GROMACS .gro file of C-alpha atoms in nm:
model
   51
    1UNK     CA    1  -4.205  15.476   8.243
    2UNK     CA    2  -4.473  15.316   8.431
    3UNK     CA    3  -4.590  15.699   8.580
    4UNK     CA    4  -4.567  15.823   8.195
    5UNK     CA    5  -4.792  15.576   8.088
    6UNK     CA    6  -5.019  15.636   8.376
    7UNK     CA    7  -5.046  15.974   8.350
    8UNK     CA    8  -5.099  15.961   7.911
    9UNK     CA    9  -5.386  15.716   7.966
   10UNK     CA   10  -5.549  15.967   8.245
   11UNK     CA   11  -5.508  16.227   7.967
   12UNK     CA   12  -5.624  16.029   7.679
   13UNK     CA   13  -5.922  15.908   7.891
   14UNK     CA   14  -6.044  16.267   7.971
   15UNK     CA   15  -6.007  16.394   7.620
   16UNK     CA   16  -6.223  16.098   7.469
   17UNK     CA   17  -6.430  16.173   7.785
   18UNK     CA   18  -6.745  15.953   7.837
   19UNK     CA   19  -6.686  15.570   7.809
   20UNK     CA   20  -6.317  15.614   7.837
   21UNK     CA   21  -6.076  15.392   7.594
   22UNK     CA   22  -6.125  15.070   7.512
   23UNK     CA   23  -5.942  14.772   7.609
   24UNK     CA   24  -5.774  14.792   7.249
   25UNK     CA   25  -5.716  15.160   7.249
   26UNK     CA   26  -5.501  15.118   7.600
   27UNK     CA   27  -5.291  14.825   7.421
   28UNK     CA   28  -5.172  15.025   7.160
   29UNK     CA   29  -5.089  15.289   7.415
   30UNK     CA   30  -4.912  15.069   7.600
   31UNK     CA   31  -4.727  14.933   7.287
   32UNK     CA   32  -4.621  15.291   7.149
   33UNK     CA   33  -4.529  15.418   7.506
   34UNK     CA   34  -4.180  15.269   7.517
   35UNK     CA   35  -4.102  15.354   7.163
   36UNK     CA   36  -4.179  15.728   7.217
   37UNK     CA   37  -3.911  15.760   7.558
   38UNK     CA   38  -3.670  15.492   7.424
   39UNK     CA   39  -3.472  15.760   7.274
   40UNK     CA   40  -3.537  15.963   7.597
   41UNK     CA   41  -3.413  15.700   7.851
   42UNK     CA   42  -3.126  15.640   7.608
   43UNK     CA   43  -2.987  15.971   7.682
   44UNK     CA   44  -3.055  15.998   8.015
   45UNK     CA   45  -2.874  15.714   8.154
   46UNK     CA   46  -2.610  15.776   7.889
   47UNK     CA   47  -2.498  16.086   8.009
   48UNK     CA   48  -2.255  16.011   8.320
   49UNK     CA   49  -2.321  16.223   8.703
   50UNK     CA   50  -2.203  16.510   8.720
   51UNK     CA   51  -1.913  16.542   9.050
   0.00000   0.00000   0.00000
């Protein structure tokens, strides 16, 4: 997750461009991050290895 985040934050940063986000801005990311892929991770280490 940590690598998701990093690389949203790079993205968000460059489409706001100039002063980058703000201290605030990157808390909310970092709150909604781990709601978006909850679902995701759910699955994925749900689903058993394949033999």
């Amino acid at each position: 997750l940590k690598d998701k985040a990093n690389f949203i934050m790079s993205m968000l940063e460059l489409v706001v461009g100039g002063s980058g986000l703000t201290a605030e801005e990157k808390s909310v990311i970092d709150r909604c991050l781990p709601k978006i892929y909850e679902k995701y991770f759910e699955i994925l280490y749900s689903t058993p290895d394949p033999v």
